[in-house]
Short mmCIF file of C-alpha atoms in Angstrom, two decimals:
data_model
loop_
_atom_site.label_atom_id
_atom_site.label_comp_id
_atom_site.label_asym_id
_atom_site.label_seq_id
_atom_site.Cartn_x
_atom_site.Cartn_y
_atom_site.Cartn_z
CA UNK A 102 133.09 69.15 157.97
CA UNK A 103 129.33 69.79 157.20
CA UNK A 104 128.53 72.28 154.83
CA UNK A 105 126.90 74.65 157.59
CA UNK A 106 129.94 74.79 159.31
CA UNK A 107 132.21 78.51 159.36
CA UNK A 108 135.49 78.75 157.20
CA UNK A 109 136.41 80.39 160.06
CA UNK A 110 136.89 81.37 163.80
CA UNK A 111 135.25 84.53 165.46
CA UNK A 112 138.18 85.81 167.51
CA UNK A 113 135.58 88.42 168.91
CA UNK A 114 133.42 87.34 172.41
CA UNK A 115 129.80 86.34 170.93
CA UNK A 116 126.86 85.55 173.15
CA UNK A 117 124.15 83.98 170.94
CA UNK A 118 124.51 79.74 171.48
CA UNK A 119 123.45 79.41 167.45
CA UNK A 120 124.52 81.79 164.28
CA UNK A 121 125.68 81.73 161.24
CA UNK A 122 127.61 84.33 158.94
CA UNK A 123 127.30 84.19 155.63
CA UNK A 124 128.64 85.69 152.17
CA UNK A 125 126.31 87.13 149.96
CA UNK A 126 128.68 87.92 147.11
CA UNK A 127 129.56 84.67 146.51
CA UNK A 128 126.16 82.75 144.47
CA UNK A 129 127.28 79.69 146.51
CA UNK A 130 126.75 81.77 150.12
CA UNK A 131 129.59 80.42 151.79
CA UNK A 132 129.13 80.07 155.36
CA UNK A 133 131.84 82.60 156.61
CA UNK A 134 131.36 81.47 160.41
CA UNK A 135 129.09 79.57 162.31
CA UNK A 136 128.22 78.12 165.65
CA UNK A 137 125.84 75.19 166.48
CA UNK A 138 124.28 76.10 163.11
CA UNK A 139 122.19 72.57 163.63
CA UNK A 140 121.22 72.65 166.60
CA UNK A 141 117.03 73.39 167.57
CA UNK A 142 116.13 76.37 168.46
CA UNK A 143 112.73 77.96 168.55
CA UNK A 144 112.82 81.08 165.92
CA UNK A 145 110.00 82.75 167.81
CA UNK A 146 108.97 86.09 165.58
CA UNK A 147 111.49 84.80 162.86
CA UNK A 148 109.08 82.92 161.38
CA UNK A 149 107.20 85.86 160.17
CA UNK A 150 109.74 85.42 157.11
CA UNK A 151 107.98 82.26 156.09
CA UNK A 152 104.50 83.83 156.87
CA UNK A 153 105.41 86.91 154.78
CA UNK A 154 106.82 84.39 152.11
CA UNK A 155 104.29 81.85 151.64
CA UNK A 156 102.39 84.80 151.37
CA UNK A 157 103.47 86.58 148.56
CA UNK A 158 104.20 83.20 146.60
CA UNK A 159 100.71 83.14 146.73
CA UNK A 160 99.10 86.66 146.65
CA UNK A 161 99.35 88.01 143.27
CA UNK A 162 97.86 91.46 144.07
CA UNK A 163 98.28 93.13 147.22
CA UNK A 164 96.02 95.38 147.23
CA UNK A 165 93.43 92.89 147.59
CA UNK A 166 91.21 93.43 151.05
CA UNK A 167 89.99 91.16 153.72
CA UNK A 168 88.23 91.30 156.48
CA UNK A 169 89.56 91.29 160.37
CA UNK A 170 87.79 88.18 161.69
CA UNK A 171 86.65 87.38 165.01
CA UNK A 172 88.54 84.08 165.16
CA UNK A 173 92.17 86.48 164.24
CA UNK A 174 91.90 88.42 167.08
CA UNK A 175 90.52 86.30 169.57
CA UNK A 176 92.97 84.12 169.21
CA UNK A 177 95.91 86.06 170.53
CA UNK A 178 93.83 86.85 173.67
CA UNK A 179 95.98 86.39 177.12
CA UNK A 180 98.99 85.22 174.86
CA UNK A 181 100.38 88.42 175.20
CA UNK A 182 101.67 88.81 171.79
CA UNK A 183 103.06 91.84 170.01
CA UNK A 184 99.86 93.25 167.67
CA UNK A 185 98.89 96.14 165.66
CA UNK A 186 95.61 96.57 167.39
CA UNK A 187 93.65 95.34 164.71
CA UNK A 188 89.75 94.80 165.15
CA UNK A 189 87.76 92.73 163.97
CA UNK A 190 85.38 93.93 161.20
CA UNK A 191 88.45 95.89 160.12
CA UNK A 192 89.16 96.30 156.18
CA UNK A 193 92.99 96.15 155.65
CA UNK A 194 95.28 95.55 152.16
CA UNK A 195 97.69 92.46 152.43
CA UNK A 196 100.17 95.00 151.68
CA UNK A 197 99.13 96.83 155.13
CA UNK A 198 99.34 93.36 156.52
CA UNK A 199 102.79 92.32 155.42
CA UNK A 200 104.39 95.63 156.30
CA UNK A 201 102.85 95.25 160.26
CA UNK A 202 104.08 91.34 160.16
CA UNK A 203 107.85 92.26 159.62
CA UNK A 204 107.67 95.88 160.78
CA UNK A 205 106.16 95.61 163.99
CA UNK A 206 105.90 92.43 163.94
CA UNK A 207 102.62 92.11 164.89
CA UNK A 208 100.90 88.76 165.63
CA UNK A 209 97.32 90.02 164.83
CA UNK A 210 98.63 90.44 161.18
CA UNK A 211 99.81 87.20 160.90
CA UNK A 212 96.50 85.79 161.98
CA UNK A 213 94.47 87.65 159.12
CA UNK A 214 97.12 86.58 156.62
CA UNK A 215 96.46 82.59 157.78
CA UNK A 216 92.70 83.53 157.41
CA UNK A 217 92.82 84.98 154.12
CA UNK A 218 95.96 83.06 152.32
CA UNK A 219 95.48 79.79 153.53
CA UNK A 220 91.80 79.60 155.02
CA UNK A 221 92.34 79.45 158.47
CA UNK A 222 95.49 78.46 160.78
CA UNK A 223 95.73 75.03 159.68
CA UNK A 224 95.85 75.40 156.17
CA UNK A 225 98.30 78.40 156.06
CA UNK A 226 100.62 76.25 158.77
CA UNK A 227 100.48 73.47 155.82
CA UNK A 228 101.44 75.69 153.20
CA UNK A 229 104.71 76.96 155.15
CA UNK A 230 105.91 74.04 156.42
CA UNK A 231 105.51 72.53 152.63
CA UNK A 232 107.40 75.65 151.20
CA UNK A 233 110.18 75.03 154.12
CA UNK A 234 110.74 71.51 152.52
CA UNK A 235 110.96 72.94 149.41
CA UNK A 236 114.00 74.27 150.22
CA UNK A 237 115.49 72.02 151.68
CA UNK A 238 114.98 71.87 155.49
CA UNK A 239 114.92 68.93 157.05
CA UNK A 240 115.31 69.96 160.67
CA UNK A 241 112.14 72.80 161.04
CA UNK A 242 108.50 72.91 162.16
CA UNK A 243 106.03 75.24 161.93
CA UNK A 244 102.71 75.13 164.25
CA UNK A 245 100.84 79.23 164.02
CA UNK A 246 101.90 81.48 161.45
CA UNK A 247 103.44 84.23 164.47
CA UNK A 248 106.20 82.25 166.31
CA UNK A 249 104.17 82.30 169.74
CA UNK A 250 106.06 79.96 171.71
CA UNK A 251 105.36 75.97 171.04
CA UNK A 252 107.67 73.09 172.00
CA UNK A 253 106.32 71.89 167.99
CA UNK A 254 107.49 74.99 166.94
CA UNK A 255 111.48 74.69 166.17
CA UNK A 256 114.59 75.30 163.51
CA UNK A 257 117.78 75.37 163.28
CA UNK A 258 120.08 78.61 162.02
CA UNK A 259 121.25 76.20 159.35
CA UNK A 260 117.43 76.79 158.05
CA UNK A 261 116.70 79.73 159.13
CA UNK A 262 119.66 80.88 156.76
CA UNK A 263 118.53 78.65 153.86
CA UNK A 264 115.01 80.26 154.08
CA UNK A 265 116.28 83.96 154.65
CA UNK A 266 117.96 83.11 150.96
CA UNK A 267 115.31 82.36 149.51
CA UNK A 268 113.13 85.40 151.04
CA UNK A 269 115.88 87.91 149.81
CA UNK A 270 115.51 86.85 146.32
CA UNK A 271 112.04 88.48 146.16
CA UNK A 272 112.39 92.35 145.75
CA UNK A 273 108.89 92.99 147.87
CA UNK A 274 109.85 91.01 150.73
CA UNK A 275 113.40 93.12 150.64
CA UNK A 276 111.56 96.21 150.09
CA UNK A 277 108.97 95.65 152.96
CA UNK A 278 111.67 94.02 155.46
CA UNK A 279 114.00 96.76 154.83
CA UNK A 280 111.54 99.52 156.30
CA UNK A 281 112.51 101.34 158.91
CA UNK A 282 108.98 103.11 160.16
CA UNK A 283 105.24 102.44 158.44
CA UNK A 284 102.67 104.08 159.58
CA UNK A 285 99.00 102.15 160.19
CA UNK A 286 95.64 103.89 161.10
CA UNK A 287 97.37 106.74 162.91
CA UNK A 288 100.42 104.80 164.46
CA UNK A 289 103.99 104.65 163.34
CA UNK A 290 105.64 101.50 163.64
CA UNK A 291 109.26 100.95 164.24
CA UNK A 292 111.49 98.01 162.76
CA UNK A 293 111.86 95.67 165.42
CA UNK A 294 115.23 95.14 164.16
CA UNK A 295 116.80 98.42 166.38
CA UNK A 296 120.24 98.07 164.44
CA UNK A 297 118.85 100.21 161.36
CA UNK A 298 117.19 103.21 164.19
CA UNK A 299 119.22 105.28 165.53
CA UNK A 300 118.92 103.55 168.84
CA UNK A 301 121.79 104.81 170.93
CA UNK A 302 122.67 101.24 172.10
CA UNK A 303 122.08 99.44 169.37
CA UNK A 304 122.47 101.34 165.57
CA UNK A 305 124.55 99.90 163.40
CA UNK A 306 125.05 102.49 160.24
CA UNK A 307 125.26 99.41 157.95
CA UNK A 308 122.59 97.09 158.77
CA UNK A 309 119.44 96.52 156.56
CA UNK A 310 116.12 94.92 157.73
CA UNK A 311 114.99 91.76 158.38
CA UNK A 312 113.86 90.51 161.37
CA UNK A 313 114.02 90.10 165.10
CA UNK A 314 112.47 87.63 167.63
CA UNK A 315 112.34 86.84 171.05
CA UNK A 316 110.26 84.45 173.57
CA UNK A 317 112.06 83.84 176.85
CA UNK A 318 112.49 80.01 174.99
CA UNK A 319 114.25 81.22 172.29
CA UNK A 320 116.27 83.93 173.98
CA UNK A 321 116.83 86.83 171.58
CA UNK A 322 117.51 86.51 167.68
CA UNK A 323 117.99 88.28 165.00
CA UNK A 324 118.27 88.08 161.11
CA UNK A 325 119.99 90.89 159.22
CA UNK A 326 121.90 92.17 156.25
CA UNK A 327 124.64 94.25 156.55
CA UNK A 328 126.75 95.67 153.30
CA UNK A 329 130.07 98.29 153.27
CA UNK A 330 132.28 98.96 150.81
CA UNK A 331 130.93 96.42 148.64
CA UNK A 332 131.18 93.60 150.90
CA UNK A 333 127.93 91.79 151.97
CA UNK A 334 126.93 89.80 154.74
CA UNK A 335 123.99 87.72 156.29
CA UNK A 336 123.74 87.08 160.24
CA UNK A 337 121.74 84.53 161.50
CA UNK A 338 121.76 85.13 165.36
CA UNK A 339 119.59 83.00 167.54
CA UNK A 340 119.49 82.38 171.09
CA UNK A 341 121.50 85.30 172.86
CA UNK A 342 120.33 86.60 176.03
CA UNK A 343 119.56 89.55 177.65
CA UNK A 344 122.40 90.48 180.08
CA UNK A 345 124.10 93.69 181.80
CA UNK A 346 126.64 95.23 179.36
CA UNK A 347 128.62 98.17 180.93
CA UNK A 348 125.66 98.58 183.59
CA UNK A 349 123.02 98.61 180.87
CA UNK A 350 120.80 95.40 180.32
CA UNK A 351 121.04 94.69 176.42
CA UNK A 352 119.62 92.52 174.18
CA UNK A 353 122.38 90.61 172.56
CA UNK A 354 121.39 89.43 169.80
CA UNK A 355 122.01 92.87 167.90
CA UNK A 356 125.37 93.31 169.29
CA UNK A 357 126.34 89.84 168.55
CA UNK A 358 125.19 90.60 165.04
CA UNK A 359 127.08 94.16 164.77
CA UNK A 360 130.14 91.95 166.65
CA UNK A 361 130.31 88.80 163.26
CA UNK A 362 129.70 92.39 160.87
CA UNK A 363 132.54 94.38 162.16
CA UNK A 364 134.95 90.94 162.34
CA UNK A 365 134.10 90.19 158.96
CA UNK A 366 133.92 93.92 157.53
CA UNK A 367 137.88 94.34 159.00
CA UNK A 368 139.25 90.89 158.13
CA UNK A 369 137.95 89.35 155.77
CA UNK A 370 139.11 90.92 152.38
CA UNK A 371 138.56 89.75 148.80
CA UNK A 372 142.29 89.28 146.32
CA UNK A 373 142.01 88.51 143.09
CA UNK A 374 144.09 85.36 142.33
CA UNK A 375 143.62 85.34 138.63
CA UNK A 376 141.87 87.69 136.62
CA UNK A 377 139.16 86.54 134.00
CA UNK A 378 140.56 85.51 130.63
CA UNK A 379 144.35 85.13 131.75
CA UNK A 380 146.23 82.63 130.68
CA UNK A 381 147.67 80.51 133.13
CA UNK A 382 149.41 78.87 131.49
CA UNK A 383 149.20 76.83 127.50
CA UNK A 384 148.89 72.96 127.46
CA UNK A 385 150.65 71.88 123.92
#
């Protein structure tokens, strides 16, 4: 039994080929279910947790400014990435920039944080797939800072999850990939992540940030916190299609994610076994 494998088995129909469930009340974050936890996937827009990360390991004040560069924005042209409609010349906080990278997730962000934290693609790309290593994950590679599509460019949900850990330990990144609207240079910008809108297919009350991505590689994922009546819970969904649901063609990957919530949420429930400071019993 590897470590990323579940305790136990969703009884409940899940589409995604990779996730993981895990238990955020417990310091160890036992893995409550799981399925092909280790197998490659491409993250696609997840990665924007390691670009945010590396990022504000390394960024002491965001406030700071940079510049929009020529090199950011041409880059993305014909890839037909999600963007914030950045230009170049443009003056923008890191702050602005992290909040577009997990809000909207928006590639041209990603591209100016590259420039600015790591001097240019190659540099930044360095710096995340050291800090990946760092913590432990053995089976990912990073090539671009956005998750555009790249047979290079892989994980597993066994690392995704590992990573996700670490991000959540860092109040900003919480507070930024919690948000459910930010508003840029006249435009509001919805979380990707639809579960915390009240999107009529997809809300789900309990849900908080983190992340979504999709490439028609990776299929649709998701990343996501969910937390009711004191329980709390981590899905890592990756690789779930797009398919007709009751006549309406849904992205999986958030019901799949409001599906392991829900199972866990109404069977999983905590007993206390022995309090603190009984005694069990006296050895003479």
């Amino acid at each position: 039994k590897k470590s990323t494998d579940g305790i136990y088995q969703v009884n409940t129909k899940v589409y995604a080929d990779a996730y993981m469930l895990i238990n955020l009340d417990d310091n160890a974050y036992p893995v409550i279910a799981s399925k092909n936890a280790e197998k490659k996937k491409y993250p696609a827009s997840l990665t924007k947790i390691v670009t945010a990360m590396v990022t504000l390991n390394n960024v002491n004040d965001l406030s700071q400014k940079t510049t929009v560069s020529k090199r950011a924005i041409e880059s993305l042209y014909g890839t037909g990435a999600q963007v914030a409609g950045l230009k170049i010349g443009d003056e923008i906080t890191i702050e602005q920039l992290l909040y577009l990278t997990m809000v909207h997730s928006a590639c041209d962000a990603c591209q100016v944080l590259a420039d600015y934290v790591g001097g240019g693609v190659d540099g930044f790309v360095k710096m995340m797939n050291d800090w990946v290593k760092s913590l432990g994950c053995t089976n990912t590679n990073f090539v671009n800072p956005d998750g555009l599509h790249d047979e290079n460019h892989y994980t597993t949900a066994a690392d995704m999850a590992t990573i996700t850990l670490a991000a959540i330990k860092n109040d900003t990144f919480n507070k930024i990939s919690s948000t459910q609207s930010y508003e840029y240079n006249g435009r509001k910008f919805i979380h990707t992540n639809y579960m915390m809108d009240n999107h009529i297919s997809y809300y789900y009350e309990y849900a908080q940030g983190i992340k979504t991505g999709s490439t028609e590689q990776a299929g649709y994922c998701v990343i996501t916190k969910a937390s009711k009546d004191g329980y709390n819970y981590l899905a890592v969904v990756m690789d779930s299609p797009k398919q007709s649901i009751d006549g309406i063609m849904t992205k999986c990957s958030f019901i799949d994610a409001a599906t392991l919530f829900d199972w866990a949420f109404n069977s999983l429930k905590y007993s206390t076994v022995v309090r603190q400071n009984t005694v069990v019993s006296e050895v003479a």
